[in-house]
Coordinates of C-alpha atoms in Angstrom, one line a residue:
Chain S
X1 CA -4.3 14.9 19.1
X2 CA -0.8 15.5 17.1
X3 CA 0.8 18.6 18.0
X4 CA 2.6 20.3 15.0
X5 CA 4.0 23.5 15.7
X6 CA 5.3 26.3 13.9
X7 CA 7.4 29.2 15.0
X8 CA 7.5 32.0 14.5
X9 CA 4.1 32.6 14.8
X10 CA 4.4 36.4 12.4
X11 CA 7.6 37.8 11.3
X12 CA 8.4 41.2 9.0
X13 CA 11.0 41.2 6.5
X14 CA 12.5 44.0 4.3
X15 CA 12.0 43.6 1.1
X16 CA 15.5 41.3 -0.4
X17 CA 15.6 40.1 3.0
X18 CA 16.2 36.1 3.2
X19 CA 14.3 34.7 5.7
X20 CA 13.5 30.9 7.0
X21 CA 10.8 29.8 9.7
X22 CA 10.4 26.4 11.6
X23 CA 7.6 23.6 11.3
X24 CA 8.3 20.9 14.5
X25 CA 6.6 17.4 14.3
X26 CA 6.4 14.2 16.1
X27 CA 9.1 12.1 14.9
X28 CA 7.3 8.7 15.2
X29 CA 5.0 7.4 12.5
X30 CA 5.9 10.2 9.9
X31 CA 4.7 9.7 6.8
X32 CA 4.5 13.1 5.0
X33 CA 5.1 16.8 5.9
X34 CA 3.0 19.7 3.4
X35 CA 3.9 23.2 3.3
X36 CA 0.8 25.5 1.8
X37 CA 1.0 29.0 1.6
X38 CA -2.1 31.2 1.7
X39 CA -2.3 34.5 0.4
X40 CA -4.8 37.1 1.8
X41 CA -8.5 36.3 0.0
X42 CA -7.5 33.5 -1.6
X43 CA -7.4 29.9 -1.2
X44 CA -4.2 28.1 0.7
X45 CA -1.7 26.4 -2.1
X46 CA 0.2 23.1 -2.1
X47 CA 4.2 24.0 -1.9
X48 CA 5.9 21.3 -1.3
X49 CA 4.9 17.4 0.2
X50 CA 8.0 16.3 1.5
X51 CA 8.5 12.3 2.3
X52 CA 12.0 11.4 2.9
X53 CA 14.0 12.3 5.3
X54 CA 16.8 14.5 4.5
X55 CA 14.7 15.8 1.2
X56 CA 15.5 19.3 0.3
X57 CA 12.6 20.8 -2.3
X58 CA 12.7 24.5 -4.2
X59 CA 10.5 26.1 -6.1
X60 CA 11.8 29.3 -7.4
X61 CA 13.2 31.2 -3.9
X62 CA 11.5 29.3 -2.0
X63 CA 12.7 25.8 -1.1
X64 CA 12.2 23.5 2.2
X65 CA 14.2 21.1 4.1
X66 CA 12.9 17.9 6.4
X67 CA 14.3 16.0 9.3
X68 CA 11.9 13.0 10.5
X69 CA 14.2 11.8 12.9
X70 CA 13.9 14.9 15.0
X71 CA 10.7 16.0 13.6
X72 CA 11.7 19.2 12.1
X73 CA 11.1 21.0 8.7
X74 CA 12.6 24.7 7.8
X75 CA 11.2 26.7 4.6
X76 CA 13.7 29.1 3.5
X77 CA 12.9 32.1 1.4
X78 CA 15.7 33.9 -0.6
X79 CA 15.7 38.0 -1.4
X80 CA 12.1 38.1 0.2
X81 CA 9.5 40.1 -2.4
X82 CA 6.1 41.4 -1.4
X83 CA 4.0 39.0 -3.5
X84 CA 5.7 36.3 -0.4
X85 CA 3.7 38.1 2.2
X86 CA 1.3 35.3 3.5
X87 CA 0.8 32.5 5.9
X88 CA 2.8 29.7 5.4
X89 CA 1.2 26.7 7.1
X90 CA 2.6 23.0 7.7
X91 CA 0.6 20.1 8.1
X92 CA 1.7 16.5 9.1
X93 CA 0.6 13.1 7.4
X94 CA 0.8 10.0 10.1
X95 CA 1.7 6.6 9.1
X96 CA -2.1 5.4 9.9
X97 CA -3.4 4.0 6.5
X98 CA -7.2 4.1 6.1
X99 CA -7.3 7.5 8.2
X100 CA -4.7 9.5 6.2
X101 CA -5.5 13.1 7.7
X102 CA -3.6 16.1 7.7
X103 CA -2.9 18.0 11.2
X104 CA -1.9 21.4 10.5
X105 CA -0.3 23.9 12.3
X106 CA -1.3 27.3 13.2
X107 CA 1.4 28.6 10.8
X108 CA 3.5 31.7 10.2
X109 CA 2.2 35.0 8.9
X110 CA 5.3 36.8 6.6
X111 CA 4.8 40.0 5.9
X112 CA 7.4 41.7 3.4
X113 CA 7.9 45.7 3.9
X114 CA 8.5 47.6 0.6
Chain Y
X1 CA -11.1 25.4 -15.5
X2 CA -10.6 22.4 -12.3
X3 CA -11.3 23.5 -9.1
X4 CA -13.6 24.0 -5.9
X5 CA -16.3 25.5 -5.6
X6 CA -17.6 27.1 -2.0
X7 CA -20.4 29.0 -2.0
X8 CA -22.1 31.2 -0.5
X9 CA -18.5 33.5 0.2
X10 CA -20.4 34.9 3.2
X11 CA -23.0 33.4 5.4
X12 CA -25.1 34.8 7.9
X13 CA -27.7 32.6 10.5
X14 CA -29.9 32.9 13.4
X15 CA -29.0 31.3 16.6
X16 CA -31.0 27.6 16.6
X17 CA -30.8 27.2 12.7
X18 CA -29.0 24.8 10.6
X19 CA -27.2 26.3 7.6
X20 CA -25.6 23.5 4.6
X21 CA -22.4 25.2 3.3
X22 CA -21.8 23.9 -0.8
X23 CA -18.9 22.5 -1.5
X24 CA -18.3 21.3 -5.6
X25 CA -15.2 20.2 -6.9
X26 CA -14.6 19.1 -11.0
X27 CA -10.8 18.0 -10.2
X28 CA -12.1 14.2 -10.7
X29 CA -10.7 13.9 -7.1
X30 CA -11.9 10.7 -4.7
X31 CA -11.2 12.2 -1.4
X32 CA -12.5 16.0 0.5
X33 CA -12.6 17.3 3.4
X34 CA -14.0 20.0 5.5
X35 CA -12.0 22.1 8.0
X36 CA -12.8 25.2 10.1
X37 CA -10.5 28.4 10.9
X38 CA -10.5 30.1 14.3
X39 CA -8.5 33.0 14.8
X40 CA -4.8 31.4 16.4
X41 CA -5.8 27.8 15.8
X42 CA -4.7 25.6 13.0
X43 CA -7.1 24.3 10.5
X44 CA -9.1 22.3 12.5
X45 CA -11.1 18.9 10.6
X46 CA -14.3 18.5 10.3
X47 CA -15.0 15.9 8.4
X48 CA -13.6 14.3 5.3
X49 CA -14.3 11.6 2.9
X50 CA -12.3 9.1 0.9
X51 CA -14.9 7.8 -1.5
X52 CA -18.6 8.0 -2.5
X53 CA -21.1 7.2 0.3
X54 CA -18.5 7.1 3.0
X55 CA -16.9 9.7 5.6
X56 CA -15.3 9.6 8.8
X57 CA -15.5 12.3 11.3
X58 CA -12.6 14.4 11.6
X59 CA -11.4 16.3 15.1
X60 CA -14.2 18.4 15.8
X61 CA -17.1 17.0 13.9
X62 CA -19.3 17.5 16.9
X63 CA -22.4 19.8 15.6
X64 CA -21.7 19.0 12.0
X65 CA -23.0 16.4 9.3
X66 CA -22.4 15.7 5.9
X67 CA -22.8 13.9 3.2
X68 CA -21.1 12.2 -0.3
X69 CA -23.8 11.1 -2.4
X70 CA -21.8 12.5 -5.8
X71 CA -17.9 12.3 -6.2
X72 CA -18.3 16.2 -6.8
X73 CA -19.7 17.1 -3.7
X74 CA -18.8 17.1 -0.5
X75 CA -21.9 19.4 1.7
X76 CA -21.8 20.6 5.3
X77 CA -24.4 21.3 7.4
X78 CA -23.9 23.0 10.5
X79 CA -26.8 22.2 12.8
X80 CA -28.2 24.0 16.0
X81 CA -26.3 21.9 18.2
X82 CA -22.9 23.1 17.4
X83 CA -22.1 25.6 20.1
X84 CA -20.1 27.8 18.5
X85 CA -20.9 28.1 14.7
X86 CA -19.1 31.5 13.9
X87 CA -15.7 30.7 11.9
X88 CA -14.5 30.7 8.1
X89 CA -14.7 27.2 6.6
X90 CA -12.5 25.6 4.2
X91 CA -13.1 22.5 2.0
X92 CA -10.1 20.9 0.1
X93 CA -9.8 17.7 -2.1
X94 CA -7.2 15.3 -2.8
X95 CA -6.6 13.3 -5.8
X96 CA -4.0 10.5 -4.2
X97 CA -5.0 9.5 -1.2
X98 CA -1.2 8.1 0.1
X99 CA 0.4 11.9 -0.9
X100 CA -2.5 13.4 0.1
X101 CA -1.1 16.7 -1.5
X102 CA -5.0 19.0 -1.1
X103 CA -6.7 21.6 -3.4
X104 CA -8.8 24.2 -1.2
X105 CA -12.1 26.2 -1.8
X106 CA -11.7 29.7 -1.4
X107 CA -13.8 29.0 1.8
X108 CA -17.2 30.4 3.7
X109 CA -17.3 32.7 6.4
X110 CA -20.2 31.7 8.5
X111 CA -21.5 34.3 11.4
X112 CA -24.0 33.5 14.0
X113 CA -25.8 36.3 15.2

């Protein structure tokens, strides 16, 4: 069983507050790294799918980086709101065509204070 | 509107019965899965499939069974012999099986009692 780990595991942040969090990975046989976020009572969302190594993505504040080779991926938020407050969860693809499966981990829970 | 489907939103069983959770998608996608939520762990797979009539067992798929007999839907059953039922439950789909980028449910919390 992969072991994807994320760190940390909950965090508070004052409102305009940047803030960043960690997603760790095996560095062999990467093919993909996800980043969802999931909001409270609703379903988890697609963020980013980062492939490359080095890739930076952003969407609005929020934007990612990835290192394959040492199997690490940060997700930076910028002047932190409240409508950020939710788990943020990365999940790993392997190189293992004909079984592509996700292995998630057990993300970070951000809460923004008003 | 696309999306997924879960239903029922809450689920409640006796000890020793099996319970199908619904899972309908209208996103035209080929592959779904199924994954289960315990408090501090990941999201843990189930089961998933890639295309009609065919599915792999995931992780945990010890308990479980499903079936793909439509491209839409993707149905869990949880039977007796899975030892510890009680969790939420999350199905997803993906369109492109290489990027593999998924689209979840708003899932099923399933209690035991």
């Amino acid at each position: 069983i992969l072991n994807v780990e994320q760190s940390p595991q909950s965090l508070h942040v004052q409102e305009g507050d940047s803030t960043n969090f960690t997603c760790s990975f095996p560095s062999s046989n990467f093919y993909a790294l996800h980043w969802y976020r999931w909001e409270t009572a609703k379903s988890p969302e697609a963020l980013f799918v980062m492939t490359l190594n080095g890739d930076e993505k952003k969407k609005g504040r929020i934007s990612a980086t990835l290192n394959t080779k040492e199997g690490y991926s940060y997700l930076y938020i910028k002047g932190s709101q409240p409508e950020d407050s939710a788990t943020y969860l990365c999940a790993f693809l392997g190189r293992n065509f004909g079984n592509e499966k996700l292995t998630f981990g057990t993300g970070t829970r951000l809460t923004i204070i008003p | 509107d696309g999306g997924i489907t879960q239903s029922p939103k809450y689920l409640f069983r006796k000890e020793g019965q099996n319970v199908t959770l619904s899972c309908e998608q209208n996103l035209n996608h080929d592959a779904m899965y199924w994954y289960r939520q315990d408090p501090g762990q990941g999201l843990r797979l189930i089961y998933y499939s890639q295309i009609v009539n065919d599915f792999q067992k995931g992780d945990i798929a010890e308990g479980y069974s499903v079936s793909r007999e439509k491209k839409e839907s993707f149905p869990l059953t949880v039977t007796s012999a899975q030892k510890n039922p009680t969790a939420f439950y999350l199905c997803a789909s993906s369109k492109d099986r290489v990027n593999n980028e998924q689209f979840f449910g708003p899932g099923t919390r399933l209690t035991v009692l």
